[in-house]
Amino acid sequence: MRMTTEEAFVKVLQRHGIAHAFGIIGSAMMPISDLFPAAGITFWDCAHEGSAGMMADGYTRATGKMCMAVAQNGPGITNFVTPVKTAYWNHTPLLLVTPQAANRTIGQGGFQEVEQMALFRDMVAYQEEVRDPVRIAEVLNRVIEQARRRSAPAQINVPRDFWTREIDIELPQAIRIERPRGGAEAIAEAARLLAGARFPVILNGAGVVLAGAIPASAALAERLGAPVACGYQHNDGFPGSHPLSVGPLGYNGSKAAMELIARADVVLALGTRLNPFSTLPGYGIDYWPKGAQVIQVDINPDRIGLTKPVSVAIAGDAKLVAEQLLAALPERMSPRMAWRAIQAALPKEAIISSDIGNNCAIGNAYPTFEEGRKYLAPGLFGPCGYGFPAILGAKIGRPDVPVVGFAGDGAFGIAVTELTACGRPEWPAVTMVVFRNYQWGAEKRNSTLWFDDNFVGTELDPDVDYAAIARACGLNGVRARTMDELTAEVRTAVDGQMERGETTLVEVILNQELGEPFRRDAMKKPVPVAGIRREDMQPQDG
């Protein structure tokens, strides 16, 4: 196809949908700017090229669409240095067009001559100079693609005497390469760490915004029950109204975000290079968790591990990685999610019992009643193992009313033997809900607050299957991992209790969220005086 070099240039811009240019008019780029009106490209003639570059950055960050910055060679182009470097660290895909002094006089110190490629070498993610007029469309196409792939400014340098040439070329096709999804092994290892985390925290960076990953990161946070902080000056990386939002880290950031991430055992750094300003101490808190496992996700592998040691490195698009992590995680509700799901299925006339412990305490705010003699709780003596036997007794006394008991897996272990009794024909049917988080939650909370995470006796056996034990006793035993499953199973269990005389144990798989401690009034952090040493243990005779 026969055309001029400027026509080829503008046709490539059109193929990529680049409809806005920012700069100051100059003779070196007038052959292309002359075609802008006919091409549907708006040229925004600014007062200074430095501002033009900032405008281009603002346009692309606000819309997600690429634009270009263009000016006269030499001093017009040097004025772009500061905004282009700003766009580079803002991860803004931007086309920088730098018309160059004429090829035939370059190097002679002519009018408005400067080494434009050297000038921007550290300012852009990719740069290329046109070596021959017939290659102008090919080079421009590649530069635009590189800006998109690397999410940063890219530069095309065009000697001004390459314009107004007639060339015979085929216009290149716009190439769309699928954004990287991250390695399968790295995704699996990251999911394993997150699933087993005691207190995971997510840190969202600019990559979350650029990839449209905010909904995916929110879904991931909800599954994990993880607070979400944002990197420095990336406050729009997570909705501030979301209950898991804790604000930005870094300079003058959120103290709450700093205090929470300091407690993390696993940090998911999503779409962030972990720049120093996002992790520097604030308010006297050196909050970056020294012992945490760090999962860093960045589309640019060169930035992973650059500022902080990482346990898992994932080079990929923030949205695609977050979606894969969510799919790889086992379904885990938070206690509050479980209680909301239960409320959706619980008949208003039901009698319920509650046990002592973390998950039942979290649920204390949820049940409401219209009459008395409906809520059976262990009271201030606080015995573990109350919930199951109490609801059995309640059903014996009120066989006409649906009854549902609640207990954590620690407390239920004390009363589990009653499964062997209640299945006999003369016993009435009940529904029992057991919250599984594989820990003595209240005591674990005490350990985190006052005993430096020294978890003595707080862990339960993850291989125990209470639903299977119920089935072995001739009862119904089911498991629920999602809110929808839990609502459906409780509703089915209550129907079975009232209509078919069936006793059902519903085992609810939860995350390991810890509620407020029971006894702030009676606890304080111990201070060693004499100290205890293992070496002081003496052997016994015998």
mmCIF file of N, CA and C in Angstrom, residues 4 9 11 17 31 67 78 108 111 126 139 224 241 270 272 274 277 389 408 440 449 455 495 499:
data_model
loop_
_atom_site.group_PDB
_atom_site.id
_atom_site.type_symbol
_atom_site.label_atom_id
_atom_site.label_comp_id
_atom_site.label_asym_id
_atom_site.label_seq_id
_atom_site.Cartn_x
_atom_site.Cartn_y
_atom_site.Cartn_z
ATOM 1 N N THR A 4 2.272 8.097 2.646
ATOM 2 C CA THR A 4 3.383 8.857 3.214
ATOM 3 C C THR A 4 3.717 8.306 4.597
ATOM 4 N N PHE A 9 2.030 6.600 10.035
ATOM 5 C CA PHE A 9 2.108 6.845 11.478
ATOM 6 C C PHE A 9 0.709 7.020 12.065
ATOM 7 N N LYS A 11 -2.225 6.173 10.766
ATOM 8 C CA LYS A 11 -3.051 4.983 10.614
ATOM 9 C C LYS A 11 -2.782 3.960 11.728
ATOM 10 N N GLY A 17 -6.475 3.021 18.566
ATOM 11 C CA GLY A 17 -7.465 3.838 19.256
ATOM 12 C C GLY A 17 -6.875 4.989 20.040
ATOM 13 N N PRO A 31 3.969 17.538 10.326
ATOM 14 C CA PRO A 31 3.402 16.636 9.310
ATOM 15 C C PRO A 31 2.396 15.645 9.882
ATOM 16 N N CYS A 67 -2.788 7.447 25.567
ATOM 17 C CA CYS A 67 -2.716 8.657 24.765
ATOM 18 C C CYS A 67 -1.247 8.887 24.442
ATOM 19 N N THR A 78 12.951 17.797 25.970
ATOM 20 C CA THR A 78 13.579 17.721 27.297
ATOM 21 C C THR A 78 12.599 18.106 28.396
ATOM 22 N N GLN A 108 26.145 16.960 14.572
ATOM 23 C CA GLN A 108 26.907 18.164 14.215
ATOM 24 C C GLN A 108 26.594 19.351 15.123
ATOM 25 N N PHE A 111 20.650 22.858 15.234
ATOM 26 C CA PHE A 111 19.572 23.543 15.945
ATOM 27 C C PHE A 111 18.694 22.522 16.681
ATOM 28 N N TYR A 126 10.487 1.090 27.463
ATOM 29 C CA TYR A 126 10.948 0.611 26.162
ATOM 30 C C TYR A 126 11.177 1.827 25.278
ATOM 31 N N VAL A 139 7.772 0.066 13.729
ATOM 32 C CA VAL A 139 8.369 0.486 14.991
ATOM 33 C C VAL A 139 7.311 1.094 15.911
ATOM 34 N N LEU A 224 -10.798 -14.979 52.851
ATOM 35 C CA LEU A 224 -9.767 -15.145 53.876
ATOM 36 C C LEU A 224 -10.115 -14.441 55.184
ATOM 37 N N SER A 241 -15.221 1.898 51.763
ATOM 38 C CA SER A 241 -16.426 1.516 52.499
ATOM 39 C C SER A 241 -16.463 0.028 52.834
ATOM 40 N N LEU A 270 -0.259 -7.564 46.379
ATOM 41 C CA LEU A 270 -0.953 -7.792 45.113
ATOM 42 C C LEU A 270 -0.795 -6.585 44.196
ATOM 43 N N THR A 272 1.932 -4.893 43.324
ATOM 44 C CA THR A 272 2.772 -3.842 43.899
ATOM 45 C C THR A 272 4.230 -4.240 43.867
ATOM 46 N N LEU A 274 6.181 -3.054 46.032
ATOM 47 C CA LEU A 274 6.583 -2.822 47.428
ATOM 48 C C LEU A 274 7.624 -1.711 47.506
ATOM 49 N N PHE A 277 8.502 3.762 49.940
ATOM 50 C CA PHE A 277 7.613 4.714 50.581
ATOM 51 C C PHE A 277 6.322 4.056 51.063
ATOM 52 N N PRO A 389 -25.775 -30.916 75.087
ATOM 53 C CA PRO A 389 -26.719 -31.489 76.041
ATOM 54 C C PRO A 389 -27.884 -30.563 76.372
ATOM 55 N N GLY A 408 -18.453 -24.544 69.409
ATOM 56 C CA GLY A 408 -17.187 -24.628 68.706
ATOM 57 C C GLY A 408 -16.644 -26.042 68.781
ATOM 58 N N TRP A 440 -8.733 -23.903 70.058
ATOM 59 C CA TRP A 440 -9.401 -23.277 71.192
ATOM 60 C C TRP A 440 -9.250 -21.765 70.989
ATOM 61 N N LEU A 449 -2.455 -11.925 72.431
ATOM 62 C CA LEU A 449 -2.425 -10.616 73.089
ATOM 63 C C LEU A 449 -1.392 -10.527 74.209
ATOM 64 N N PHE A 455 1.593 -20.629 71.537
ATOM 65 C CA PHE A 455 0.341 -21.382 71.529
ATOM 66 C C PHE A 455 0.527 -22.731 72.222
ATOM 67 N N ASP A 495 -35.999 -29.032 58.920
ATOM 68 C CA ASP A 495 -37.141 -29.731 58.314
ATOM 69 C C ASP A 495 -37.117 -31.217 58.688
ATOM 70 N N GLU A 499 -40.167 -32.872 60.648
ATOM 71 C CA GLU A 499 -41.058 -33.654 59.793
ATOM 72 C C GLU A 499 -40.727 -35.144 59.773
#
